XYZ file of N, CA and C in Angstrom:
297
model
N 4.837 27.784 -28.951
C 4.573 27.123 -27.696
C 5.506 27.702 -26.629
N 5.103 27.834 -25.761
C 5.786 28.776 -24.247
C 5.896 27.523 -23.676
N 7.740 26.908 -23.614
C 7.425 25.932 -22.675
C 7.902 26.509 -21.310
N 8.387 27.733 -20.795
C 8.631 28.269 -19.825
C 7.367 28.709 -18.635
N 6.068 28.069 -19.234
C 5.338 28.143 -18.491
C 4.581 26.645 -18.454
N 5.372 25.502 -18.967
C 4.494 24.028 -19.118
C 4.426 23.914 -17.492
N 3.744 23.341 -17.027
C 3.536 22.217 -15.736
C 3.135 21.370 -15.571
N 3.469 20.218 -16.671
C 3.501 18.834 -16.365
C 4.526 18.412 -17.064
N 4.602 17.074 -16.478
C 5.885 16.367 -16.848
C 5.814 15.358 -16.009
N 7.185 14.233 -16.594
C 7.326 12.852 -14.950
C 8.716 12.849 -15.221
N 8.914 12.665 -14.291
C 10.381 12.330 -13.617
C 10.413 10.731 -13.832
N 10.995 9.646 -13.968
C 10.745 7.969 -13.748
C 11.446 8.083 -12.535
N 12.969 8.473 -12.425
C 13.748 8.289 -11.478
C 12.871 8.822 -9.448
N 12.228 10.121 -10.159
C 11.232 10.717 -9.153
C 10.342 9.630 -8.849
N 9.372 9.192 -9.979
C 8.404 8.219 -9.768
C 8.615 6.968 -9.245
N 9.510 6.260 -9.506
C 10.386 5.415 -8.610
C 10.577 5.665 -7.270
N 11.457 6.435 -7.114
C 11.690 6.916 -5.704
C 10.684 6.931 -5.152
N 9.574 7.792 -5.528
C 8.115 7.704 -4.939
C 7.123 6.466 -4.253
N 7.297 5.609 -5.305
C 6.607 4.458 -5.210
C 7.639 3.490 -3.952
N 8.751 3.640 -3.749
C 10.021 2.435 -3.497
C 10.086 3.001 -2.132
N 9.948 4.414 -2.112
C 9.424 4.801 -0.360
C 8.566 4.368 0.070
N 6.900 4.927 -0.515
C 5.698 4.347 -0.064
C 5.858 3.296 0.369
N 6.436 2.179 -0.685
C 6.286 0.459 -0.083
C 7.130 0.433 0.769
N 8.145 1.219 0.783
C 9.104 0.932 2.200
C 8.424 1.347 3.290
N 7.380 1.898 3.570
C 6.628 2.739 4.340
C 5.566 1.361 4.965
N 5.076 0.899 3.784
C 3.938 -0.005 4.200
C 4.762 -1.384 4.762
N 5.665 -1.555 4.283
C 6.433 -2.901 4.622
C 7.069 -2.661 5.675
N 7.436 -1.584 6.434
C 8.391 -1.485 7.775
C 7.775 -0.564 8.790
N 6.531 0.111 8.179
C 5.495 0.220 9.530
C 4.359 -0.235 9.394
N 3.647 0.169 8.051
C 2.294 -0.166 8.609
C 2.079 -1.706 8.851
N 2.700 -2.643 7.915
C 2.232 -3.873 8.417
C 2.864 -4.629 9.527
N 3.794 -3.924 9.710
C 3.780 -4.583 11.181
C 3.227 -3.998 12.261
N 2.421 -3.158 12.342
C 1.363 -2.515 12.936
C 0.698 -3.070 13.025
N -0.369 -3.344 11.697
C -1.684 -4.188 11.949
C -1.523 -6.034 12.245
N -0.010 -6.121 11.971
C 0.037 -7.905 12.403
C 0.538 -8.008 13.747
N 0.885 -6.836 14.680
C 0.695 -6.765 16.048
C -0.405 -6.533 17.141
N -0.746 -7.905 17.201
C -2.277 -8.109 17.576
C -1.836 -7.594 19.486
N -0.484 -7.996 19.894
C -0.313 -8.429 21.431
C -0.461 -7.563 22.278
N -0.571 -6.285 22.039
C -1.590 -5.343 23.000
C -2.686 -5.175 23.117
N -3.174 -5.610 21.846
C -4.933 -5.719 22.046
C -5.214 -6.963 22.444
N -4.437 -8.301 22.589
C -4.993 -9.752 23.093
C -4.635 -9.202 24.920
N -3.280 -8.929 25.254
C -2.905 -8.377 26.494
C -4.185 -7.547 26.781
N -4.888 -6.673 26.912
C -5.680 -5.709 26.878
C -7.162 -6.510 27.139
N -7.371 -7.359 26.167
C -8.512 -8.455 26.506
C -8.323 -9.236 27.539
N -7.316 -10.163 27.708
C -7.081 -10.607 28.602
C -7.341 -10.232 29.969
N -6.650 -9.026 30.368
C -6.990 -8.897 31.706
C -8.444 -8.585 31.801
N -9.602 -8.677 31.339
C -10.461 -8.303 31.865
C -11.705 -9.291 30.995
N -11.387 -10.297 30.031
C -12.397 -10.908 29.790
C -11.549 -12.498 29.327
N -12.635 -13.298 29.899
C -11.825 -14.994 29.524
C -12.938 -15.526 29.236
N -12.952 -16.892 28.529
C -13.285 -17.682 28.356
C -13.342 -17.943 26.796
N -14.198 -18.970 25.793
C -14.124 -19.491 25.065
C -14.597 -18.229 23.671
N -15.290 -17.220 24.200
C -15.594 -16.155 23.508
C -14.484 -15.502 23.520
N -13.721 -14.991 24.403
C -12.591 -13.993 24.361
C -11.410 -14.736 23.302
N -11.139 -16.612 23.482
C -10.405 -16.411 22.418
C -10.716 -16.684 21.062
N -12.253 -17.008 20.778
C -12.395 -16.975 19.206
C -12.629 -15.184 19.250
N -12.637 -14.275 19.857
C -12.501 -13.185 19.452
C -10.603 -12.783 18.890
N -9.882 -13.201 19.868
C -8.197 -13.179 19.354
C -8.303 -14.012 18.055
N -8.498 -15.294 17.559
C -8.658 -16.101 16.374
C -9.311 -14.908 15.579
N -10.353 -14.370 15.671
C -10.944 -13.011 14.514
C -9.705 -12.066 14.528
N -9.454 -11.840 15.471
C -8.853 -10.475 15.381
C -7.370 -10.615 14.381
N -6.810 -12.111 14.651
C -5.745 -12.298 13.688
C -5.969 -12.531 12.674
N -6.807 -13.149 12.152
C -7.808 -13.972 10.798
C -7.485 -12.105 10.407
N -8.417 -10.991 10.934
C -8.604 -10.396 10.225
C -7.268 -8.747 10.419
N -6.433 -9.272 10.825
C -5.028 -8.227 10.581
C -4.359 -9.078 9.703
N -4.481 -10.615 9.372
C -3.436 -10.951 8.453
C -4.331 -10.887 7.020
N -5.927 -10.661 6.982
C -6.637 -10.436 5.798
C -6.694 -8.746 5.119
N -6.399 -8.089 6.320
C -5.857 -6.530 6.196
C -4.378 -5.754 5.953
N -3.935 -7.102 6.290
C -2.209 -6.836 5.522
C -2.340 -7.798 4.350
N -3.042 -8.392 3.529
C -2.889 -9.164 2.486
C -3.846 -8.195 1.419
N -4.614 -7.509 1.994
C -5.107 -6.520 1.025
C -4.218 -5.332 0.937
N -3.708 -5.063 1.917
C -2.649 -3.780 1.038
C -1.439 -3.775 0.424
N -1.270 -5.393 0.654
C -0.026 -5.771 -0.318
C -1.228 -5.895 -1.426
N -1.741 -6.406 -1.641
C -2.891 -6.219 -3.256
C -2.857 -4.211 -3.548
N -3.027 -4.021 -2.690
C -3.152 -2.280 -3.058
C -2.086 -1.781 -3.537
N -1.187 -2.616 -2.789
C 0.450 -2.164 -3.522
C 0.639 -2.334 -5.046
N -0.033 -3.536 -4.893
C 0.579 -4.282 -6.458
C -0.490 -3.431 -7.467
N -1.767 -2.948 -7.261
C -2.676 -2.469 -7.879
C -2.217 -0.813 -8.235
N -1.290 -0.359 -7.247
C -0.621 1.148 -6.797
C 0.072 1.046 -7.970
N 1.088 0.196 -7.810
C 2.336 -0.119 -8.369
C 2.021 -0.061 -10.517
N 0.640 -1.104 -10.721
C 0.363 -1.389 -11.995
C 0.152 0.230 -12.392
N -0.740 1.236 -11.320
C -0.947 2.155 -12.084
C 0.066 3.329 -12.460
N 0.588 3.126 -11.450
C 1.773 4.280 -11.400
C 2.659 3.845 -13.128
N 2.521 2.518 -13.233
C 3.530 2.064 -14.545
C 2.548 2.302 -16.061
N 1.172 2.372 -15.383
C 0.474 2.363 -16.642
C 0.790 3.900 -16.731
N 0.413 4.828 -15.914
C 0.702 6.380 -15.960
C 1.852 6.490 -16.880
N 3.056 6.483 -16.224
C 4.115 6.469 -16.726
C 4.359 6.257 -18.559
N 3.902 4.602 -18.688
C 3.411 4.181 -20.300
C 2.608 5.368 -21.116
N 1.620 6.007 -20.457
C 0.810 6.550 -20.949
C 1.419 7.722 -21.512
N 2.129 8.682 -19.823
C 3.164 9.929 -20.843
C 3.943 9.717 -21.404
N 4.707 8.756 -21.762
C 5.927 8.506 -22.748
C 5.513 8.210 -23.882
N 4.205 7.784 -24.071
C 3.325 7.190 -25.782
C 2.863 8.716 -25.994
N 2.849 9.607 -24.632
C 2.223 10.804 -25.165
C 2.975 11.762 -25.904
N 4.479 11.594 -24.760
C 5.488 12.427 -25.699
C 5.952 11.696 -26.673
N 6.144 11.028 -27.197
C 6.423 9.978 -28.358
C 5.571 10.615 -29.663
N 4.304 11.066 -29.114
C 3.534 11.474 -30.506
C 3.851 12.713 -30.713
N 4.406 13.733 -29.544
C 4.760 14.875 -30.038
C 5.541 15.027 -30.808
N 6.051 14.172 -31.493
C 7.324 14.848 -32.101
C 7.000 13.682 -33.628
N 5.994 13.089 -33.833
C 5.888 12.234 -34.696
C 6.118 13.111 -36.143
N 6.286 12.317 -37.305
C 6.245 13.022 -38.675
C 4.510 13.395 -38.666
């Protein structure tokens, strides 16, 4: 076996790091991105009122706090696979070396 030419492998400490950025990524920009509705209500405002304009703000928050509650689910769904991966190559190298 030539392992001077393998190319695969995992790092955990890498894979970690990986994953612990991403969510730092989604938790300190993107969702406070999409739960900052106040330029787009500002933006409505000046140019449309009444009882339609604010059940349109009521949607628009209904659906940035239903769009940040799904990518914390994406996280946690991210998160399961990255650990199942992980499980998977270590049962893999585990058999390499079995009797």
């Amino acid at each position: 076996m030539d392992f001077g030419s393998t190319s695969y492998g995992l790092s955990k400490s890498g894979l970690n790091n990986f994953v612990t950025e991403l969510n730092a990524v989604v938790l300190t920009q993107v969702t406070p991105t999409i739960l900052n509705t106040g330029d787009v209500k500002n933006a409505l405002r000046a140019g449309w009122h009444g009882v339609s304009e604010d059940n349109f703000e009521k949607r628009l928050d209904e659906s940035a706090r239903n769009l940040s509650e799904s990518l914390q689910q994406l996280q946690q769904v991210f998160q399961q696979e990255m650990d199942n991966i992980e499980a998977s190559i270590a049962d893999m190298d585990a058999g390499l070396f079995q009797d």
